[in-house]
Amino acid sequence: ATVSLPSKTLADNDPATIQAVGAAGTGASYWAVGDKIGIAVNGTFGGLTLNQTVYAFILGFNHNQSVEGNGIDFQFGKTADGRDIAFVQSYGSTGSGFCMNTSNTNSGGWKSSYMMKTICPAFLNALPAAWRNAIKNCTKYSDNTGGGNDTASYVTATTQKIFLLAEFEVHGTRYYANSAEKNYQAQYDYYRAGNSKVHYRHNATGTAANAWCRSVNSGNNNNFCLVNTDGSANNNNANNSNGVAFGFCV
């Protein structure tokens, strides 16, 4: 019998192989945080029509394992030369493009947001079938009520294949999010290692972009958290169009 082992060059493996390694919990034996792989993105999401290869990179292995189980977490994306990017569409406009909600409210939190219910599934559909099959449903905890109260019971679980990172998953510190979110989350190894948090526009890679987080700003009823153009934590009106850097797990 012949046994085919995964290549230690991430980009030389197919999605099914990466998924099998992720399920076994052995990803760190083959690859490193920050390794990237090109994925053909072909479709329309949030009003953006794209047909190009974008690189997804490893955020961590078996991240937050007691909650999320085995797996390899990735984020979109990077350019071929390694610059971190976020997708943008109608950047800076209101009510269209990559807004968290089409109206200026965080009511319903992440679970009820336009971003989770509409844009994230559309992005999944823009990925090749082999990747759609390899990506697993991931349990994430977030404030799923919103409305401007820092209430612990507002933090509950959702399950999705495509998600945005929470404030704490990026920064390792709570700034604006519900203070109970961090009890169910962990900072991703990629960011904990000190890598830049700055994202650049996918269509203008010399220009930084605000990038949404899924966490609501618990201090008011209309903002979600984001990563500022300098990599710091900030927040913005839910109906503003900012950058998006999708996460997924295999």
Coordinates of C-alpha atoms in Angstrom, one line a residue:
A1 CA 0.0 0.0 0.0
T2 CA 1.1 3.6 -0.7
V3 CA 0.5 6.3 1.8
S4 CA 0.6 9.9 0.5
L5 CA 1.7 12.3 3.1
P6 CA 0.8 16.0 3.0
S7 CA 3.4 18.3 1.5
K8 CA 5.1 20.6 3.9
T9 CA 4.6 23.4 1.4
L10 CA 1.0 24.4 2.2
A11 CA 0.3 25.6 -1.4
D12 CA 1.1 22.1 -2.8
N13 CA -1.8 20.5 -1.0
D14 CA -5.4 20.2 -2.1
P15 CA -8.3 21.3 0.2
A16 CA -9.3 17.8 1.1
T17 CA -5.7 17.0 2.3
I18 CA -5.6 20.2 4.4
Q19 CA -9.1 19.4 5.8
A20 CA -7.9 15.9 6.8
V21 CA -4.9 17.3 8.6
G22 CA -7.0 19.9 10.3
A23 CA -9.5 17.3 11.5
A24 CA -6.7 15.2 12.9
G25 CA -5.3 18.2 14.8
T26 CA -1.8 17.8 13.3
G27 CA -1.5 20.9 11.2
A28 CA 1.4 22.3 13.2
S29 CA 3.4 19.2 12.3
Y30 CA 3.4 20.3 8.6
W31 CA 2.9 24.0 8.3
A32 CA 3.4 27.3 10.2
V33 CA 1.2 30.2 11.2
G34 CA 1.3 32.7 8.4
D35 CA 1.8 30.2 5.6
K36 CA -0.5 31.0 2.7
I37 CA -2.3 29.3 -0.2
G38 CA -3.9 30.8 -3.3
I39 CA -7.7 30.3 -3.7
A40 CA -9.7 31.3 -6.7
V41 CA -12.5 33.7 -5.7
N42 CA -15.1 33.9 -8.4
G43 CA -18.5 35.5 -7.7
T44 CA -20.4 38.4 -6.3
F45 CA -20.6 39.3 -2.6
G46 CA -21.7 42.6 -1.0
G47 CA -21.9 44.1 -4.5
L48 CA -18.3 43.2 -5.3
T49 CA -17.8 41.0 -8.3
L50 CA -14.4 39.3 -8.2
N51 CA -12.6 36.7 -10.3
Q52 CA -9.0 36.4 -9.1
T53 CA -6.7 34.4 -6.9
V54 CA -6.5 35.6 -3.4
Y55 CA -4.2 34.1 -0.7
A56 CA -5.6 32.8 2.5
F57 CA -3.1 32.5 5.4
I58 CA -3.0 30.4 8.6
L59 CA -4.1 32.2 11.7
G60 CA -3.6 29.3 14.1
F61 CA -3.9 25.6 14.7
N62 CA -6.6 24.0 16.9
H63 CA -7.6 27.5 17.9
N64 CA -9.6 27.8 21.1
Q65 CA -9.8 24.1 21.0
S66 CA -12.2 23.5 23.9
V67 CA -14.9 25.5 22.1
E68 CA -14.0 25.1 18.5
G69 CA -12.3 21.7 18.3
N70 CA -9.5 20.7 16.0
G71 CA -8.9 22.6 12.9
I72 CA -6.7 25.1 10.9
D73 CA -8.0 28.6 10.9
F74 CA -7.4 30.9 7.9
Q75 CA -8.0 34.5 7.0
F76 CA -8.5 36.2 3.7
G77 CA -6.2 37.5 2.7
K78 CA -2.8 38.3 1.4
T79 CA -1.3 39.3 -1.9
A80 CA 1.2 37.0 -3.7
D81 CA 4.0 39.0 -2.1
G82 CA 2.5 38.7 1.4
R83 CA 0.7 42.0 2.0
D84 CA -2.3 41.7 4.2
I85 CA -5.5 42.8 2.4
A86 CA -9.2 43.3 3.0
F87 CA -11.9 43.3 0.4
V88 CA -13.6 46.7 -0.2
Q89 CA -16.7 47.7 -2.1
S90 CA -18.2 51.2 -2.0
Y91 CA -15.7 52.0 0.7
G92 CA -16.9 54.8 2.9
S93 CA -20.5 54.8 1.7
T94 CA -23.5 54.0 3.8
G95 CA -26.1 51.3 3.4
S96 CA -24.3 49.4 0.7
G97 CA -21.1 47.5 0.0
F98 CA -19.5 45.9 3.0
C99 CA -21.7 47.3 5.8
M100 CA -22.6 45.3 8.9
N101 CA -26.2 46.3 8.5
T102 CA -27.9 48.4 5.9
S103 CA -29.3 50.7 8.6
N104 CA -27.3 52.2 11.4
T105 CA -28.0 49.7 14.2
N106 CA -26.2 46.9 16.0
S107 CA -29.5 45.4 17.3
G108 CA -29.4 41.7 17.0
G109 CA -25.6 41.7 17.1
W110 CA -23.5 39.4 14.9
K111 CA -26.2 36.7 14.6
S112 CA -28.8 38.9 12.9
S113 CA -26.4 41.1 11.0
Y114 CA -26.6 41.6 7.2
M115 CA -22.9 40.7 7.1
M116 CA -23.4 37.3 8.7
K117 CA -26.7 36.4 7.0
T118 CA -26.1 37.7 3.5
I119 CA -22.5 38.7 2.7
C120 CA -20.7 35.8 4.4
P121 CA -22.8 33.1 2.6
A122 CA -22.3 34.9 -0.7
F123 CA -18.6 34.9 -0.2
L124 CA -18.6 31.1 0.6
N125 CA -20.5 30.6 -2.7
A126 CA -17.7 32.5 -4.6
L127 CA -15.2 29.8 -3.4
P128 CA -14.4 26.6 -5.4
A129 CA -16.5 23.6 -4.5
A130 CA -13.5 21.8 -3.1
W131 CA -12.9 24.5 -0.6
R132 CA -16.6 24.9 0.2
N133 CA -16.6 21.2 1.1
A134 CA -13.4 21.4 3.1
I135 CA -14.5 24.3 5.2
K136 CA -16.2 23.2 8.4
N137 CA -19.0 24.8 10.4
C138 CA -17.3 26.6 13.2
T139 CA -18.8 27.6 16.6
K140 CA -18.1 31.2 17.5
Y141 CA -19.2 33.2 20.5
S142 CA -20.3 36.8 20.0
D143 CA -22.7 39.4 21.3
N144 CA -25.8 38.4 19.5
T145 CA -28.2 40.9 21.0
G146 CA -26.5 44.3 20.7
G147 CA -28.4 47.5 21.7
G148 CA -25.8 49.2 23.8
N149 CA -25.7 47.2 27.0
D150 CA -22.6 45.3 28.2
T151 CA -24.6 42.3 29.4
A152 CA -22.9 38.9 29.7
S153 CA -25.9 36.9 28.7
Y154 CA -25.9 38.6 25.3
V155 CA -22.9 36.5 24.4
T156 CA -24.0 33.3 22.8
A157 CA -22.9 30.8 20.1
T158 CA -23.4 30.8 16.4
T159 CA -22.3 28.3 13.8
Q160 CA -21.1 29.4 10.4
K161 CA -18.5 28.5 7.7
I162 CA -17.4 32.1 7.0
F163 CA -17.0 34.6 9.8
L164 CA -15.3 37.9 10.8
L165 CA -12.8 37.9 13.6
A166 CA -13.9 39.3 17.0
E167 CA -12.1 42.2 18.6
F168 CA -10.4 40.0 21.2
E169 CA -9.4 37.4 18.5
V170 CA -7.4 40.1 16.8
H171 CA -6.1 42.3 19.7
G172 CA -6.1 40.0 22.7
T173 CA -7.6 42.8 24.7
R174 CA -11.1 44.1 25.1
Y175 CA -11.7 47.7 24.1
Y176 CA -15.2 48.2 22.9
A177 CA -16.7 44.7 22.7
N178 CA -19.0 43.1 25.2
S179 CA -16.7 42.4 28.1
A180 CA -17.9 38.8 28.3
E181 CA -16.9 37.9 24.8
K182 CA -13.3 37.3 25.8
N183 CA -14.4 34.5 28.2
Y184 CA -15.3 32.4 25.2
Q185 CA -12.5 33.5 22.8
A186 CA -8.8 33.4 22.3
Q187 CA -6.4 35.7 20.4
Y188 CA -5.3 34.1 17.2
D189 CA -1.6 33.0 17.2
Y190 CA -0.9 35.1 14.1
Y191 CA -1.7 38.3 15.8
R192 CA -0.4 37.2 19.2
A193 CA 3.0 36.7 17.5
G194 CA 3.1 40.5 16.7
N195 CA 2.3 40.4 13.1
S196 CA 0.8 43.6 11.7
K197 CA -3.0 44.1 12.1
V198 CA -3.1 46.6 9.2
H199 CA -5.2 45.6 6.2
Y200 CA -4.8 47.2 2.8
R201 CA -7.5 47.5 0.1
H202 CA -7.6 44.5 -2.2
N203 CA -7.8 46.9 -5.2
A204 CA -5.3 49.5 -4.0
T205 CA -2.7 47.7 -2.0
G206 CA -0.9 50.8 -1.0
T207 CA -3.9 52.2 0.8
A208 CA -4.9 50.9 4.3
A209 CA -8.5 50.1 5.1
N210 CA -10.7 49.9 8.2
A211 CA -11.6 46.2 8.6
W212 CA -14.7 45.1 10.4
C213 CA -14.9 42.8 13.4
R214 CA -18.0 40.8 14.3
S215 CA -18.1 42.3 17.8
V216 CA -20.7 44.9 18.6
N217 CA -19.6 48.1 20.4
S218 CA -21.4 47.4 23.7
G219 CA -21.3 51.1 24.6
N220 CA -23.9 52.2 22.0
N221 CA -26.7 50.8 19.8
N222 CA -25.3 51.5 16.4
N223 CA -21.6 50.6 16.1
F224 CA -19.6 47.5 15.5
C225 CA -15.9 47.1 16.3
L226 CA -13.2 47.3 13.6
V227 CA -9.5 47.3 13.1
N228 CA -8.4 50.8 12.2
T229 CA -6.1 51.8 9.3
D230 CA -3.2 51.9 11.8
G231 CA -4.0 48.5 13.2
S232 CA -5.6 49.8 16.4
A233 CA -9.0 48.9 17.8
N234 CA -11.9 51.2 16.9
N235 CA -15.6 51.1 16.0
N236 CA -17.8 52.5 13.4
N237 CA -21.5 53.0 12.4
A238 CA -23.0 49.6 11.4
N239 CA -24.2 51.0 8.0
N240 CA -20.8 52.2 6.9
S241 CA -19.0 50.3 4.2
N242 CA -15.5 49.2 5.5
G243 CA -13.1 46.4 4.5
V244 CA -13.7 42.8 5.3
A245 CA -11.1 40.1 6.0
F246 CA -13.1 36.8 6.2
G247 CA -12.1 33.9 8.4
F248 CA -12.8 30.2 8.0
C249 CA -11.7 26.9 9.5
V250 CA -10.9 23.5 7.9

